[in-house]
PDB file of C-alpha atoms in Angstrom:
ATOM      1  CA  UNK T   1     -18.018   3.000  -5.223  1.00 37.00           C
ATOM      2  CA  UNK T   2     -18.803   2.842  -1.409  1.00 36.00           C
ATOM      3  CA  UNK T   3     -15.208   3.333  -0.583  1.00 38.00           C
ATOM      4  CA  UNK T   4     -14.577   6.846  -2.051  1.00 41.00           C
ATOM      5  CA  UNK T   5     -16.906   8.359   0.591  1.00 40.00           C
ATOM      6  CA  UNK T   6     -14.652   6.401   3.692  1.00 42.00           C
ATOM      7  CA  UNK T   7     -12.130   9.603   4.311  1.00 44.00           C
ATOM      8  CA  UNK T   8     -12.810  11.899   7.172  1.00 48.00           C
ATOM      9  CA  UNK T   9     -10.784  14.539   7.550  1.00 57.00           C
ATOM     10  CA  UNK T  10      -7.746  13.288   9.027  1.00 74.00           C
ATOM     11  CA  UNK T  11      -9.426  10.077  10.189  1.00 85.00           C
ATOM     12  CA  UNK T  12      -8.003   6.943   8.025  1.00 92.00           C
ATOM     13  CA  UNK T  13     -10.918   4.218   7.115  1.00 93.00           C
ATOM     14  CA  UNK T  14     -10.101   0.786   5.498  1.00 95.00           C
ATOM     15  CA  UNK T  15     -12.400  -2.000   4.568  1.00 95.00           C
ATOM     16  CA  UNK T  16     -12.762  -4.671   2.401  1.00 95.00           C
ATOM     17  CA  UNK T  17     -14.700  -4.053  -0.492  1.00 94.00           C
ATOM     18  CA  UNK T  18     -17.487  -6.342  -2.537  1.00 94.00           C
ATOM     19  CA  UNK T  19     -14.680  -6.585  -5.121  1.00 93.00           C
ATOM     20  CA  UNK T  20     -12.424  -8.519  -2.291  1.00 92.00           C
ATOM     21  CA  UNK T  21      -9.975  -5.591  -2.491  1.00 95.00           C
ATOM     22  CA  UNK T  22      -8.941  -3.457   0.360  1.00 95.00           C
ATOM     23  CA  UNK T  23     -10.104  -0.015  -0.137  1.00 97.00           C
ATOM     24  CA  UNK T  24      -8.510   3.003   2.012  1.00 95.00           C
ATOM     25  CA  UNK T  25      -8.444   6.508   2.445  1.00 95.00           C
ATOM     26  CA  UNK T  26      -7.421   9.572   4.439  1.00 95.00           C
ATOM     27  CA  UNK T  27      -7.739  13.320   3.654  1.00 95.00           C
ATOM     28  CA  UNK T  28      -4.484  14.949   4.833  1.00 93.00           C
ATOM     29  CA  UNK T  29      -4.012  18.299   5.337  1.00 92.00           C
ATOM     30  CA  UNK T  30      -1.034  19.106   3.219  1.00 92.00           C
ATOM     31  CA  UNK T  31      -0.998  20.085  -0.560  1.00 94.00           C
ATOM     32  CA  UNK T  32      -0.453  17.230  -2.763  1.00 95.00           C
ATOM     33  CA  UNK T  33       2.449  17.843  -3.692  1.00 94.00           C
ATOM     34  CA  UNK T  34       4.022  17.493  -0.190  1.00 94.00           C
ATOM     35  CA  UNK T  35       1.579  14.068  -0.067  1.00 93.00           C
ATOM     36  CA  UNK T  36       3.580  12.824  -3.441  1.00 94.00           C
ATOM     37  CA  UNK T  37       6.819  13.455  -1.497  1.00 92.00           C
ATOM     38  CA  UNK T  38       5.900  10.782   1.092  1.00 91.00           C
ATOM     39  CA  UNK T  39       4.924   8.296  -1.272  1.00 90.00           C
ATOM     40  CA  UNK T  40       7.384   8.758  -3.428  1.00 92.00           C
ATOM     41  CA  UNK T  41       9.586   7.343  -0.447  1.00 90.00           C
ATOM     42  CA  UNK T  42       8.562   3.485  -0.689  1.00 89.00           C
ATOM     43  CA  UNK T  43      11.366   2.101   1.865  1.00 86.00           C
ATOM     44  CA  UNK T  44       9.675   4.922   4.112  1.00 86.00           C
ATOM     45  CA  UNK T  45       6.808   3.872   3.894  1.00 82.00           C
ATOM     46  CA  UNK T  46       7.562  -0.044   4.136  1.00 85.00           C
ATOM     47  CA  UNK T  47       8.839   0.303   7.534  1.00 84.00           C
ATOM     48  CA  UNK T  48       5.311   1.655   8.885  1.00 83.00           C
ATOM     49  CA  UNK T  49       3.895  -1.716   7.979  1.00 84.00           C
ATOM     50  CA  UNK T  50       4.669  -4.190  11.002  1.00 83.00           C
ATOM     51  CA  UNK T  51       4.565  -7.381   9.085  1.00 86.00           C
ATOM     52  CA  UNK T  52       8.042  -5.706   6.068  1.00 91.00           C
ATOM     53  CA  UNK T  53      11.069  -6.505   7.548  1.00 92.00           C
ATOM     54  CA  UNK T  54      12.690  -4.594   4.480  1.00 93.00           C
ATOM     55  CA  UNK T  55      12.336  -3.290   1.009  1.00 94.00           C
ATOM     56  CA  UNK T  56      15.016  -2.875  -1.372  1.00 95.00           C
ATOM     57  CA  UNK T  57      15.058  -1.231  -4.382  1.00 96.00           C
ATOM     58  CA  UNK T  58      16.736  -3.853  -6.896  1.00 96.00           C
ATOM     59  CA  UNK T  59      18.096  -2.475 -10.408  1.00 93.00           C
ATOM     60  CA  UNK T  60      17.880   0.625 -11.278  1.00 94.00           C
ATOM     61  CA  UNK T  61      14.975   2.685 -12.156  1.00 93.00           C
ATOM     62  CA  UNK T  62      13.636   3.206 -15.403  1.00 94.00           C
ATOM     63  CA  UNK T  63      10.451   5.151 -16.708  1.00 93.00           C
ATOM     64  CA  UNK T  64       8.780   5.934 -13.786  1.00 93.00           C
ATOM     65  CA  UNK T  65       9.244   2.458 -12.182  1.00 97.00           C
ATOM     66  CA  UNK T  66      11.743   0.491  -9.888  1.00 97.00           C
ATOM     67  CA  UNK T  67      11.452  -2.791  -8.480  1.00 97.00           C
ATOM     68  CA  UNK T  68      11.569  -3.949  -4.918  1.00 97.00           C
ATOM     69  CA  UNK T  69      12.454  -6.918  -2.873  1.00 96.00           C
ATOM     70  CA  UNK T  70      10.213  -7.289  -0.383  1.00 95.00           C
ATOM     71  CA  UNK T  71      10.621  -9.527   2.926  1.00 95.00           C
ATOM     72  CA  UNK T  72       8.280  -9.897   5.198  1.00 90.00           C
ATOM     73  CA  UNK T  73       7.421 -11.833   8.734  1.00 88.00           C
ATOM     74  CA  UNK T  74       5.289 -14.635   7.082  1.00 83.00           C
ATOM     75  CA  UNK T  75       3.563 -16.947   9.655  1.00 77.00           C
ATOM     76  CA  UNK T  76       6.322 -18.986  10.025  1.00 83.00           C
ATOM     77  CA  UNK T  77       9.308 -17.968   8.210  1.00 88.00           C
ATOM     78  CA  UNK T  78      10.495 -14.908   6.569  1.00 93.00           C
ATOM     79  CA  UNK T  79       8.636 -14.575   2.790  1.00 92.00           C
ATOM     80  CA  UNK T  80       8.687 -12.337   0.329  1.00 94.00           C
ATOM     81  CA  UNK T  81       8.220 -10.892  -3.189  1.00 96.00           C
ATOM     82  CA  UNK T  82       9.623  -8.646  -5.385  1.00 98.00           C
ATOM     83  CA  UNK T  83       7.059  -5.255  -6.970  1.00 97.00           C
ATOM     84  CA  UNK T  84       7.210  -3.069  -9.566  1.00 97.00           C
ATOM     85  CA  UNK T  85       6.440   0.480  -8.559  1.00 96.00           C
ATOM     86  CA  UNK T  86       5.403   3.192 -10.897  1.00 97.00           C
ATOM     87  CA  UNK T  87       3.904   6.386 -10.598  1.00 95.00           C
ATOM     88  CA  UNK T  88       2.369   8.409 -13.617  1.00 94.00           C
ATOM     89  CA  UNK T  89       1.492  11.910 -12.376  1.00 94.00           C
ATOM     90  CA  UNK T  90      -0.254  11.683  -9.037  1.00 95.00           C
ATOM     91  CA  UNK T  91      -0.867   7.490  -9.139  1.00 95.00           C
ATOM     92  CA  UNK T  92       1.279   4.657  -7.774  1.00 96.00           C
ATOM     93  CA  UNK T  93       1.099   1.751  -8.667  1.00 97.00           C
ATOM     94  CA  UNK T  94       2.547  -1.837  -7.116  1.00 96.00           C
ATOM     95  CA  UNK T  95       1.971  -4.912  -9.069  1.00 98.00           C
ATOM     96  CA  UNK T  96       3.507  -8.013  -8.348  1.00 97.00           C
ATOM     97  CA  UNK T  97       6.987  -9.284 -10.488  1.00 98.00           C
ATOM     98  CA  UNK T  98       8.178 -12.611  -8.808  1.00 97.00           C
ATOM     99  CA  UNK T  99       7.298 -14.324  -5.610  1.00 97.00           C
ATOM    100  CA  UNK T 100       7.648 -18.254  -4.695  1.00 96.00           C
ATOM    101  CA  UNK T 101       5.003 -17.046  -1.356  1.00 93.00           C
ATOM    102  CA  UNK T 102       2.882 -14.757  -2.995  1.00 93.00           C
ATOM    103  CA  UNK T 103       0.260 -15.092  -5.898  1.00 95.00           C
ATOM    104  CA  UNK T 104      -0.828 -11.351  -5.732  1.00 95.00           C
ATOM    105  CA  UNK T 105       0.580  -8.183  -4.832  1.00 95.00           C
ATOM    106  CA  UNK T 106      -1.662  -5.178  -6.024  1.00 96.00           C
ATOM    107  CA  UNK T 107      -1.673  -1.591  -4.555  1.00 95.00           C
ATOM    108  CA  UNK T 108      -3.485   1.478  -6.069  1.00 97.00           C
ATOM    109  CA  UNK T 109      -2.622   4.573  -4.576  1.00 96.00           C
ATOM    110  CA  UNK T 110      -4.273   7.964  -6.166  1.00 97.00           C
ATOM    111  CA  UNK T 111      -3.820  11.036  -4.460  1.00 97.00           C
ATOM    112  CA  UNK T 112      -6.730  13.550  -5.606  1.00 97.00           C
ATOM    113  CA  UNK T 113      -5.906  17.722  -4.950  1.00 96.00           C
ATOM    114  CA  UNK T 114      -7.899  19.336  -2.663  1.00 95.00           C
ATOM    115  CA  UNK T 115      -6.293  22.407  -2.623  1.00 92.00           C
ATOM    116  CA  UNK T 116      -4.510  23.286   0.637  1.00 92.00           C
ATOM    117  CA  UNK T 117      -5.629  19.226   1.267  1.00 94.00           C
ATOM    118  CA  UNK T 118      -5.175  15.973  -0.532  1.00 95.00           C
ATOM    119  CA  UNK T 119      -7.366  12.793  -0.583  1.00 95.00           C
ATOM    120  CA  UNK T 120      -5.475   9.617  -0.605  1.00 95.00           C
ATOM    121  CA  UNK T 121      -7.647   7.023  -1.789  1.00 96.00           C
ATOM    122  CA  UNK T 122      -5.816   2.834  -1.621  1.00 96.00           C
ATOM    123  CA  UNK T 123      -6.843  -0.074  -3.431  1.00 97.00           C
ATOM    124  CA  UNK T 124      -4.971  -3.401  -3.382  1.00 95.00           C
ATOM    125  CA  UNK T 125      -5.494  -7.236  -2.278  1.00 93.00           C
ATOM    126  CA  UNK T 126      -2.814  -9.487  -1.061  1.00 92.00           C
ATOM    127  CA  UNK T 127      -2.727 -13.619  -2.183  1.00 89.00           C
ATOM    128  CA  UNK T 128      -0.468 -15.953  -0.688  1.00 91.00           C
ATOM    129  CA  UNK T 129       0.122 -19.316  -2.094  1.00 90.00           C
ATOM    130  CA  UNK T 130       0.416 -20.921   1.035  1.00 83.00           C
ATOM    131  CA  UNK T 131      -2.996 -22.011   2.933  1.00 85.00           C
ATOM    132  CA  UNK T 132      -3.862 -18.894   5.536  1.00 81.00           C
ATOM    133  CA  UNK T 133      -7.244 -18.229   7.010  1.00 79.00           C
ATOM    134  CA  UNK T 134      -8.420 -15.228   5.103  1.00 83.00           C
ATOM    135  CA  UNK T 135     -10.053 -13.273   8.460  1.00 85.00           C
ATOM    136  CA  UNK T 136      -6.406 -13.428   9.463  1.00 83.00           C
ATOM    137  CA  UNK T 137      -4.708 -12.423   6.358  1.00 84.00           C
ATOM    138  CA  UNK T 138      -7.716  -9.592   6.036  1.00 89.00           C
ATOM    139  CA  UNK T 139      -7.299  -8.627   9.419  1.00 87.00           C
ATOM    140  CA  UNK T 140      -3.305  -8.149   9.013  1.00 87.00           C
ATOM    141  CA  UNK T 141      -3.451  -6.477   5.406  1.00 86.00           C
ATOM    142  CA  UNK T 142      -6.254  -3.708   7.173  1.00 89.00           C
ATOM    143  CA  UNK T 143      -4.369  -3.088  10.430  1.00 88.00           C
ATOM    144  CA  UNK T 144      -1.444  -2.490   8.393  1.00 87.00           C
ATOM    145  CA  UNK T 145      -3.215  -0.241   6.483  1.00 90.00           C
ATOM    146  CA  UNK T 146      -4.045   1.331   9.322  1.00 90.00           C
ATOM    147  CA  UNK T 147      -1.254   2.339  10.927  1.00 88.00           C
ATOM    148  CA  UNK T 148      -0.107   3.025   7.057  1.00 88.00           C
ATOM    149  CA  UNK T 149      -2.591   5.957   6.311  1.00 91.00           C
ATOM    150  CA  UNK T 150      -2.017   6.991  10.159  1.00 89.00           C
ATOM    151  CA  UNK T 151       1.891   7.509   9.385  1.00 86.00           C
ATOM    152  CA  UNK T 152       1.119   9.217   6.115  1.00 85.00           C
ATOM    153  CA  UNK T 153      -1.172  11.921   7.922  1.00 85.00           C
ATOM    154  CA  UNK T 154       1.393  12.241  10.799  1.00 82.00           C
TER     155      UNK T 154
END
């Protein structure tokens, strides 16, 4: 459990973990519930990532979770995917519904109360279906993560 020392105050880390997942975190320095605000905005938070060209929430929500259609750039044409988001208490979680691109879609994101603080710790792995080198979907899934926790903090 390597990853759940990464977060500096204020300084996002991300790397890939033994598991294959992405693992990130951040420590920002707002109370949690102002943290859960944020994330409770998924189109928000969508439009930090450079490879979404747009979520949409699709049907309406029901206990806790609504689903998403999800485009993004793709290497050569637009693909995409549609998630289920839920969040119980202070965890989100995206799992994957329907894709004809994608073979998994898995995001983990617990916030943990520090107080006047709040730790947000990410877990999730990406699969396409269609052949990719994996240093350059690894290196796209943590640079978007990145500039993710980055937007979060700011």
């Amino acid at each position: 459990m390597w990853w759940c020392m990464l977060a500096l105050a204020g300084a996002p880390e991300v790397a890939f973990g033994d598991d294959g997942m992405l693992h990130g975190s951040i420590v920002i320095d707002a109370p949690v519930e102002k943290v859960a605000a944020v994330l409770d905005e998924a189109e928000r938070i969508a439009k930090w990532s450079p490879d979404v060209l747009s979520m949409v929430p699709e049907g309406e929500a029901s206990g806790g979770c609504q689903d998403f259609a999800v485009k993004t750039k793709g290497l050569f044409r637009p693909i995409g995917y549609v998630v289920r988001r839920c969040r119980v208490e202070l965890t989100y979680t995206d799992r994957l519904v329907r894709s004809d691109d994608f073979t998994q879609v898995t995001a983990d994101w617990v916030l943990v109360d520090q107080g006047e603080s709040t730790l947000i710790r990410y877990v999730g792995i990406v699969a396409l279906k269609m052949p990719v080198p994996a240093v350059m979907l690894r290196n796209a899934q943590s640079s978007s993560m990145l500039n993710t926790l980055t937007q979060i903090r700011d």
